[in-house]
Short mmCIF file of C-alpha atoms in Angstrom, two decimals:
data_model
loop_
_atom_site.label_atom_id
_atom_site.label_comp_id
_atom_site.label_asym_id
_atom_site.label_seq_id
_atom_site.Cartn_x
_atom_site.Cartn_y
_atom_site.Cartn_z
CA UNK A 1 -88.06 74.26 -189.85
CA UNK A 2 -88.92 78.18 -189.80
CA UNK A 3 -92.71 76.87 -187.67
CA UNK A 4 -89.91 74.89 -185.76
CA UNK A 5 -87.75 77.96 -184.82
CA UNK A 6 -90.82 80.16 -184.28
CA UNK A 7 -92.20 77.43 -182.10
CA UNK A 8 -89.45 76.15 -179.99
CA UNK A 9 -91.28 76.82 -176.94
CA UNK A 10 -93.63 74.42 -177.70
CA UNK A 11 -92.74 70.79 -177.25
CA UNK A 12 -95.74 69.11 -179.54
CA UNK A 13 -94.56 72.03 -182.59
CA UNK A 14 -91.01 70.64 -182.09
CA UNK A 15 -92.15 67.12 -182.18
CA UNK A 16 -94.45 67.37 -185.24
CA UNK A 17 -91.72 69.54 -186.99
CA UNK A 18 -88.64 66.38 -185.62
CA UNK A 19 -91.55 63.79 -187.67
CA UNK A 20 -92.16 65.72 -190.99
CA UNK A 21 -88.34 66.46 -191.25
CA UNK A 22 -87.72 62.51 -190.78
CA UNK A 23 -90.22 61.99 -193.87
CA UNK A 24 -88.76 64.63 -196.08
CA UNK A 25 -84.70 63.30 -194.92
CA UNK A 26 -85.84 59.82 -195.65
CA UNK A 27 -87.50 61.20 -199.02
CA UNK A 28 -83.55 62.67 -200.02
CA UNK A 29 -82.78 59.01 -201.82
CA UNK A 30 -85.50 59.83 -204.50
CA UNK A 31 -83.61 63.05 -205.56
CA UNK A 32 -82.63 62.65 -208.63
CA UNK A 33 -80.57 66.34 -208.22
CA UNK A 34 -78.19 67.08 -205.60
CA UNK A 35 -79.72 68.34 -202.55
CA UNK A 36 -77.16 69.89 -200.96
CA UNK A 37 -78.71 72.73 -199.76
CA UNK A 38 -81.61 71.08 -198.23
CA UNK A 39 -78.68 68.26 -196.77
CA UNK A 40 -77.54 71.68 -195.16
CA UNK A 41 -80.61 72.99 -193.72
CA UNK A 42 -81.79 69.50 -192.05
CA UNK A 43 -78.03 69.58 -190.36
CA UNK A 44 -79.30 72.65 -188.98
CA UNK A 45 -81.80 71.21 -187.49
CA UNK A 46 -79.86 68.38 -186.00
CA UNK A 47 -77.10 69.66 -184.54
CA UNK A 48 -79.46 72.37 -182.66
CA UNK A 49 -81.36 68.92 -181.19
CA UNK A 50 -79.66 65.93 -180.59
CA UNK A 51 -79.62 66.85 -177.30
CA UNK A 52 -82.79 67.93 -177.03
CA UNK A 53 -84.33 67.75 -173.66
CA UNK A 54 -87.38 65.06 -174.84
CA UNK A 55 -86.25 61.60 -175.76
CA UNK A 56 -87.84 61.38 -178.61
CA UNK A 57 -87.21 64.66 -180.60
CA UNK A 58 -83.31 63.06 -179.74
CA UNK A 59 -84.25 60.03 -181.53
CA UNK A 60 -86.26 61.72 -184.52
CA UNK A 61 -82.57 64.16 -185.04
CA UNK A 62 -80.56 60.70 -184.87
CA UNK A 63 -82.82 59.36 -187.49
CA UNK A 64 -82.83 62.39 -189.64
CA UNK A 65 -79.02 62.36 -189.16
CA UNK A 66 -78.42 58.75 -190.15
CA UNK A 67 -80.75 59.68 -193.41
CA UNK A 68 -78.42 62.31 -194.53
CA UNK A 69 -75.21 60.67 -193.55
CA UNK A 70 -76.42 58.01 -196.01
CA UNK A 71 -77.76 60.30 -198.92
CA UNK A 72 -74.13 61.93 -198.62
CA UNK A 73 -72.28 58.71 -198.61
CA UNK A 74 -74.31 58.18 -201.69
CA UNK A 75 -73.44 61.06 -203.67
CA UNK A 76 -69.61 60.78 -203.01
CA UNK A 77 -69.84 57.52 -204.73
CA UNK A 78 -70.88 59.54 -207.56
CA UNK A 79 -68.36 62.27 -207.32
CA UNK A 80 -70.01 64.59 -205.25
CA UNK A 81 -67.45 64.90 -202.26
CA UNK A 82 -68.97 68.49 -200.76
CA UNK A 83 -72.20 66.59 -198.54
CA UNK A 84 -69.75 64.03 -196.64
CA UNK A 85 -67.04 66.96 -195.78
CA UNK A 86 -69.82 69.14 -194.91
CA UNK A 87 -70.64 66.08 -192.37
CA UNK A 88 -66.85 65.69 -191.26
CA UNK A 89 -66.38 69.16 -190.65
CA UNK A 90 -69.31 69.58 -188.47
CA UNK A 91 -68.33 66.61 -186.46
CA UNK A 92 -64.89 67.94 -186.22
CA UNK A 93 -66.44 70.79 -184.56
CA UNK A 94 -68.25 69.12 -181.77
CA UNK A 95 -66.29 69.36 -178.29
CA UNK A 96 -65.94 65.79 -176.88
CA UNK A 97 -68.24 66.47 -173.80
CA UNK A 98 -71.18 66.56 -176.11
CA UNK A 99 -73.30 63.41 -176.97
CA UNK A 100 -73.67 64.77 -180.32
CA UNK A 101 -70.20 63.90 -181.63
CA UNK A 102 -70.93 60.56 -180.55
CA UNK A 103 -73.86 60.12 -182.28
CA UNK A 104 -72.52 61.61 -185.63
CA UNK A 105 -69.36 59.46 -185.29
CA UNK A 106 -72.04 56.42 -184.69
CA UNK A 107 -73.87 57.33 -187.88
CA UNK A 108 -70.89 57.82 -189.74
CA UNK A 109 -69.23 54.93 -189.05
CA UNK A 110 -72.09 52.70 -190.10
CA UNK A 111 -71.84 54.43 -193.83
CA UNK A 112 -67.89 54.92 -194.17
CA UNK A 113 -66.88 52.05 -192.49
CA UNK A 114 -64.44 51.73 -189.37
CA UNK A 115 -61.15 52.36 -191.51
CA UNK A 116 -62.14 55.72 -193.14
CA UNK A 117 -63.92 57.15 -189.86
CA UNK A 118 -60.20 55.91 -188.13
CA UNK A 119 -58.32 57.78 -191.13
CA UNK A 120 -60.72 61.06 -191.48
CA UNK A 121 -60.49 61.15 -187.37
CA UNK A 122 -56.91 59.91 -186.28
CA UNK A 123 -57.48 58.94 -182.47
CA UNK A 124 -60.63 58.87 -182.05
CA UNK A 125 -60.67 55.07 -180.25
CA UNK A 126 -58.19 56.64 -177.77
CA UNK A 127 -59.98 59.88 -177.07
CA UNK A 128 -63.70 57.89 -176.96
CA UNK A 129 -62.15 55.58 -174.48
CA UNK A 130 -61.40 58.59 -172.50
CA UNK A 131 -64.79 60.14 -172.45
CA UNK A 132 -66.20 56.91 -170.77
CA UNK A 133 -65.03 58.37 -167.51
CA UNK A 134 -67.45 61.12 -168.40
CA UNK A 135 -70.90 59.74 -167.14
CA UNK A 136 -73.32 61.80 -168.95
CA UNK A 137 -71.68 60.97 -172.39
CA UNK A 138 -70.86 57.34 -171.19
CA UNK A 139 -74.08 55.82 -172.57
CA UNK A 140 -73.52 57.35 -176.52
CA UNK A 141 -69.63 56.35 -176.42
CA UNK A 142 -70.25 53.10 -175.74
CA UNK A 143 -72.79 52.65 -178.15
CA UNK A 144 -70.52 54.33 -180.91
CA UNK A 145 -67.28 51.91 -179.44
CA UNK A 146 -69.39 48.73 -179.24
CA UNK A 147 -70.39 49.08 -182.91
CA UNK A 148 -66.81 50.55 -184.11
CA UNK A 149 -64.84 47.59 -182.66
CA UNK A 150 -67.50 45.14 -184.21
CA UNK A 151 -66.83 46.22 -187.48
CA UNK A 152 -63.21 46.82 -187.50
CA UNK A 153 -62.24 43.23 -186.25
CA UNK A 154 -64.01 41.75 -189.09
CA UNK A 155 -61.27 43.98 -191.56
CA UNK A 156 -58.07 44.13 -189.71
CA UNK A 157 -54.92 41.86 -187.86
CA UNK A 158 -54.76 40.44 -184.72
CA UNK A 159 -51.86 43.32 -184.26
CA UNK A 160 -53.94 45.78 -185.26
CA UNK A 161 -56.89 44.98 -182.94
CA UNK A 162 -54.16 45.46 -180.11
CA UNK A 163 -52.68 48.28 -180.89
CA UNK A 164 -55.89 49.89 -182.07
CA UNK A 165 -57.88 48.57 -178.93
CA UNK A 166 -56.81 46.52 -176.50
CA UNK A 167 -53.54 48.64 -175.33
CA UNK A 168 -55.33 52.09 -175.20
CA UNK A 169 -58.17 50.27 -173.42
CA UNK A 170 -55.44 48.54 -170.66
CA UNK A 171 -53.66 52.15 -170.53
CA UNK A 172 -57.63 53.20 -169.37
CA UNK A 173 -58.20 50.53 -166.87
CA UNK A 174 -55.25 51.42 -164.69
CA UNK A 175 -55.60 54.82 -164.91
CA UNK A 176 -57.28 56.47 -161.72
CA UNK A 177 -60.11 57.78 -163.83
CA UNK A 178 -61.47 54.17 -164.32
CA UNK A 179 -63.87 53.53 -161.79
CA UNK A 180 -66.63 50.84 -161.73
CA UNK A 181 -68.76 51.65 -164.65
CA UNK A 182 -65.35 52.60 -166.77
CA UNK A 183 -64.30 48.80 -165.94
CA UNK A 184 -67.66 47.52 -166.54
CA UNK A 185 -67.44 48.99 -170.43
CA UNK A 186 -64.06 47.67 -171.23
CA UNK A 187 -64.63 44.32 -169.76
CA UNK A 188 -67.31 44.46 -172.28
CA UNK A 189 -65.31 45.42 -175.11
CA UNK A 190 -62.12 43.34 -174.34
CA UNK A 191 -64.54 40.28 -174.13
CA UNK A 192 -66.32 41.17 -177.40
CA UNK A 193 -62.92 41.38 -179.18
CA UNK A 194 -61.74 38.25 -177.65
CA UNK A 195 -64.25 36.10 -178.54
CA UNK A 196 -63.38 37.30 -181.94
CA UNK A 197 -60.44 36.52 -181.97
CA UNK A 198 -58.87 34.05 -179.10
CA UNK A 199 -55.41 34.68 -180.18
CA UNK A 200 -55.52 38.15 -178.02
CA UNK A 201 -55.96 36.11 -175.07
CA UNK A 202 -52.36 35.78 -175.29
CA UNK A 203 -51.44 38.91 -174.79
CA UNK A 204 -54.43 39.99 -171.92
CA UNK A 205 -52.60 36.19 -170.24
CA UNK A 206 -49.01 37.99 -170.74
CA UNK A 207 -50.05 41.48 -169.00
CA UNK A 208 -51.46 39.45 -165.73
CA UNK A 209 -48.28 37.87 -165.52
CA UNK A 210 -46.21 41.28 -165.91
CA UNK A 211 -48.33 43.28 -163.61
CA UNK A 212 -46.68 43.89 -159.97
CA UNK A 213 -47.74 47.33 -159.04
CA UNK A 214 -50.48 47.54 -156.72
CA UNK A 215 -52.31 50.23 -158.88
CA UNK A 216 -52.39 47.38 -161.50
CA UNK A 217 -54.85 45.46 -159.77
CA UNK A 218 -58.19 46.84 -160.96
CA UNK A 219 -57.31 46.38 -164.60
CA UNK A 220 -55.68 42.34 -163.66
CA UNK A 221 -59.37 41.48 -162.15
CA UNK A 222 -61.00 42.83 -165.16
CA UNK A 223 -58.62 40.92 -167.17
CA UNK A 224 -59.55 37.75 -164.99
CA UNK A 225 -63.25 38.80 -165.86
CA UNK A 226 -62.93 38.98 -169.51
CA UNK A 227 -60.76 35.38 -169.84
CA UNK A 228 -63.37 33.92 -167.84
CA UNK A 229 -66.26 34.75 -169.64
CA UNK A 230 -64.55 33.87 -172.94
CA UNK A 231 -64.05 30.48 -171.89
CA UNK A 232 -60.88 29.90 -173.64
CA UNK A 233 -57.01 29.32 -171.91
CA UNK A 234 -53.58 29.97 -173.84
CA UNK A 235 -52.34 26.24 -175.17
CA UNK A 236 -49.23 27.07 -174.24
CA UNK A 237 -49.17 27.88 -170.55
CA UNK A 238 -50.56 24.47 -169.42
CA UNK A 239 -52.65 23.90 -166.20
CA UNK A 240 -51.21 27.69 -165.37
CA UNK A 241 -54.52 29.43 -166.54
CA UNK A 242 -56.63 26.18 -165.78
CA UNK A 243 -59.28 27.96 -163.35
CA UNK A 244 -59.61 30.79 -165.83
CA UNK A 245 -62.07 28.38 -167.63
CA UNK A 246 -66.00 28.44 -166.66
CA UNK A 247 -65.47 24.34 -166.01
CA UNK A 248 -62.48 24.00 -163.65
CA UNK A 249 -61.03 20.20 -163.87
CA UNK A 250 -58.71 20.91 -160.92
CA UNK A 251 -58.52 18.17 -158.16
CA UNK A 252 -59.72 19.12 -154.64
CA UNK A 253 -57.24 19.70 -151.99
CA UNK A 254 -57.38 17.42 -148.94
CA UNK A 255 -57.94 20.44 -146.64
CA UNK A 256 -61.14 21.42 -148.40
CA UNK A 257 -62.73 17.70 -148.71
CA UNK A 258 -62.37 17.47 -145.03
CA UNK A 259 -64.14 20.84 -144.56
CA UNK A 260 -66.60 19.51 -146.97
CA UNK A 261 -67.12 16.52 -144.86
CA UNK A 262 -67.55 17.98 -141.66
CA UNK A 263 -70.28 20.81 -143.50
CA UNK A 264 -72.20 17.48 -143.91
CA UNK A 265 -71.72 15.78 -141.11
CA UNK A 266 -72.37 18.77 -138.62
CA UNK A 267 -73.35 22.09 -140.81
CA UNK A 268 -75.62 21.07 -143.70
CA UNK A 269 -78.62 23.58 -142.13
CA UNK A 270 -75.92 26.72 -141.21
CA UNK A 271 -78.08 30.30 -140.99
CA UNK A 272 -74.75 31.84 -141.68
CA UNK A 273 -74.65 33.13 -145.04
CA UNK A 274 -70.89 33.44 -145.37
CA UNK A 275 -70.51 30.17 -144.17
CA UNK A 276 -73.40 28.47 -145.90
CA UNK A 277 -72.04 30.04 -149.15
CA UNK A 278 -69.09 28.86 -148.45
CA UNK A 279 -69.84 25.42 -148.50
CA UNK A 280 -72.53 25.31 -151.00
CA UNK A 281 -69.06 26.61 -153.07
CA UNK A 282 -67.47 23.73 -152.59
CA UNK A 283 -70.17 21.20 -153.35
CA UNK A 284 -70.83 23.22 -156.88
CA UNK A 285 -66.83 22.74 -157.53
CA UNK A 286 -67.42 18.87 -156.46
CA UNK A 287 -70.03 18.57 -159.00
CA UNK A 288 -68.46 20.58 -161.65
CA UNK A 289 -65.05 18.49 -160.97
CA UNK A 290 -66.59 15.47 -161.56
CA UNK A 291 -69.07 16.09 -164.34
#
């Protein structure tokens, strides 16, 4: 680390000196001893380049990180608490605009689990869901979301899920921060944690129906997006939610058969596109409807 520091000039030093300290942080299981001052020197090292401007002297930190979060993980088990509050204070340290703290919440999370990284940071789904409107830490807060949710639906209530996800998330999508890439990142959450759990549909089914503000719309055709690709309707609401499912079974209307009709009588070669797609449309519901 000290060739490292004298060399940070030079990119291939830094790499070679990223590799060797992977080796010797994958080596800290072997200890027999507590390590806890070498546990504090690699930290060093990481903090000072997980952002790093190569790729992969990023990559080598995360894996040197992951190696110590597990070697501390290990030694509370035995008693020794100081390694793992070393790691929480550090991370408690790291200002939410940085990629870092998503990374050590990732790595973290994978050794604590999803209820002692919620306990040890209270908020922290509301606050990460915040920082997706951030694009240059967008990419590392999903990642750290994606596997957080994962994880915590396989321990906890339907309620929980909500109140823990899927109403912070819905506060998100109509918020005027959520743009595009914000929507495309909760769809993908909301759908993840439905098909967990299909019982939540009821409630993303119940907040369609309540919405009537204009400002709610964004959020409602996200909503649409993540019933449809779960595939599932509410038992209860009967052929209400029918054309949320992939397979529609609804019967045609007589206006569109006869605009079907005349497409093939008159416009089966239109150049068009809106009006070719149009009808190609309807002959994929006609087919769908009657397979």
């Amino acid at each position: 680390m000290d060739i490292g520091e004298r060399k940070c000039s030079d990119p291939a030093f830094t790499l070679s000196v990223a590799r060797t300290l992977v080796q010797i942080s994958a080596s800290l299981e072997q200890c027999a001893a507590a390590q806890l001052g070498l546990v504090e020197r690699l930290l060093q090292f990481v903090w000072a380049h997980l952002e790093h401007h190569m790729d992969s002297v990023k990559h080598l930190a995360a894996q040197v990180l992951t190696s110590v979060v597990s070697y501390c993980v290990r030694l509370e088990k035995t008693g020794e608490r100081s390694g793992v509050q070393q790691l929480l204070s550090a991370v408690r340290t790291l200002d939410e605009s940085r990629k870092s703290l998503y990374v050590g919440l990732t790595a973290l999370s994978e050794q604590l689990g999803p209820t002692r990284l919620m306990q040890e940071f209270p908020g922290v789904v509301e606050s990460s869901l915040r920082a997706l409107t951030s694009q240059p830490v967008q990419a590392s807060v999903t990642n750290f979301l994606s596997l957080l949710l994962g994880r915590h639906m396989k321990t906890q209530s339907r309620e929980v899920i909500y109140n823990s996800w899927v109403r912070p998330a819905l506060v998100l999508a109509t918020s005027p921060g959520a743009d595009s890439s914000v929507l495309q990142v909760l769809d993908t959450l909301l759908t993840t944690a439905v098909q967990n759990d299909h019982t939540l549909l009821e409630y993303i089914l119940s907040h369609i129906e309540r919405a009537v503000d204009e400002s709610d719309m964004k959020c409602v055709l996200m909503l649409l997006s993540v019933a449809r690709k779960c595939g599932v309707t509410s038992e209860d609401t009967g052929d209400k939610w029918k054309g949320l499912s992939p397979k529609s079974t609804e019967p045609m209307s007589r206006a569109e058969l006869q605009l079907l009709l005349m497409f093939l009588k008159y416009n089966s070669n239109a150049q068009a596109p809106h009006c070719r797609q149009l009808m190609l449309a309807l002959l994929k519901k006609t087919a769908v409807t009657e397979c």
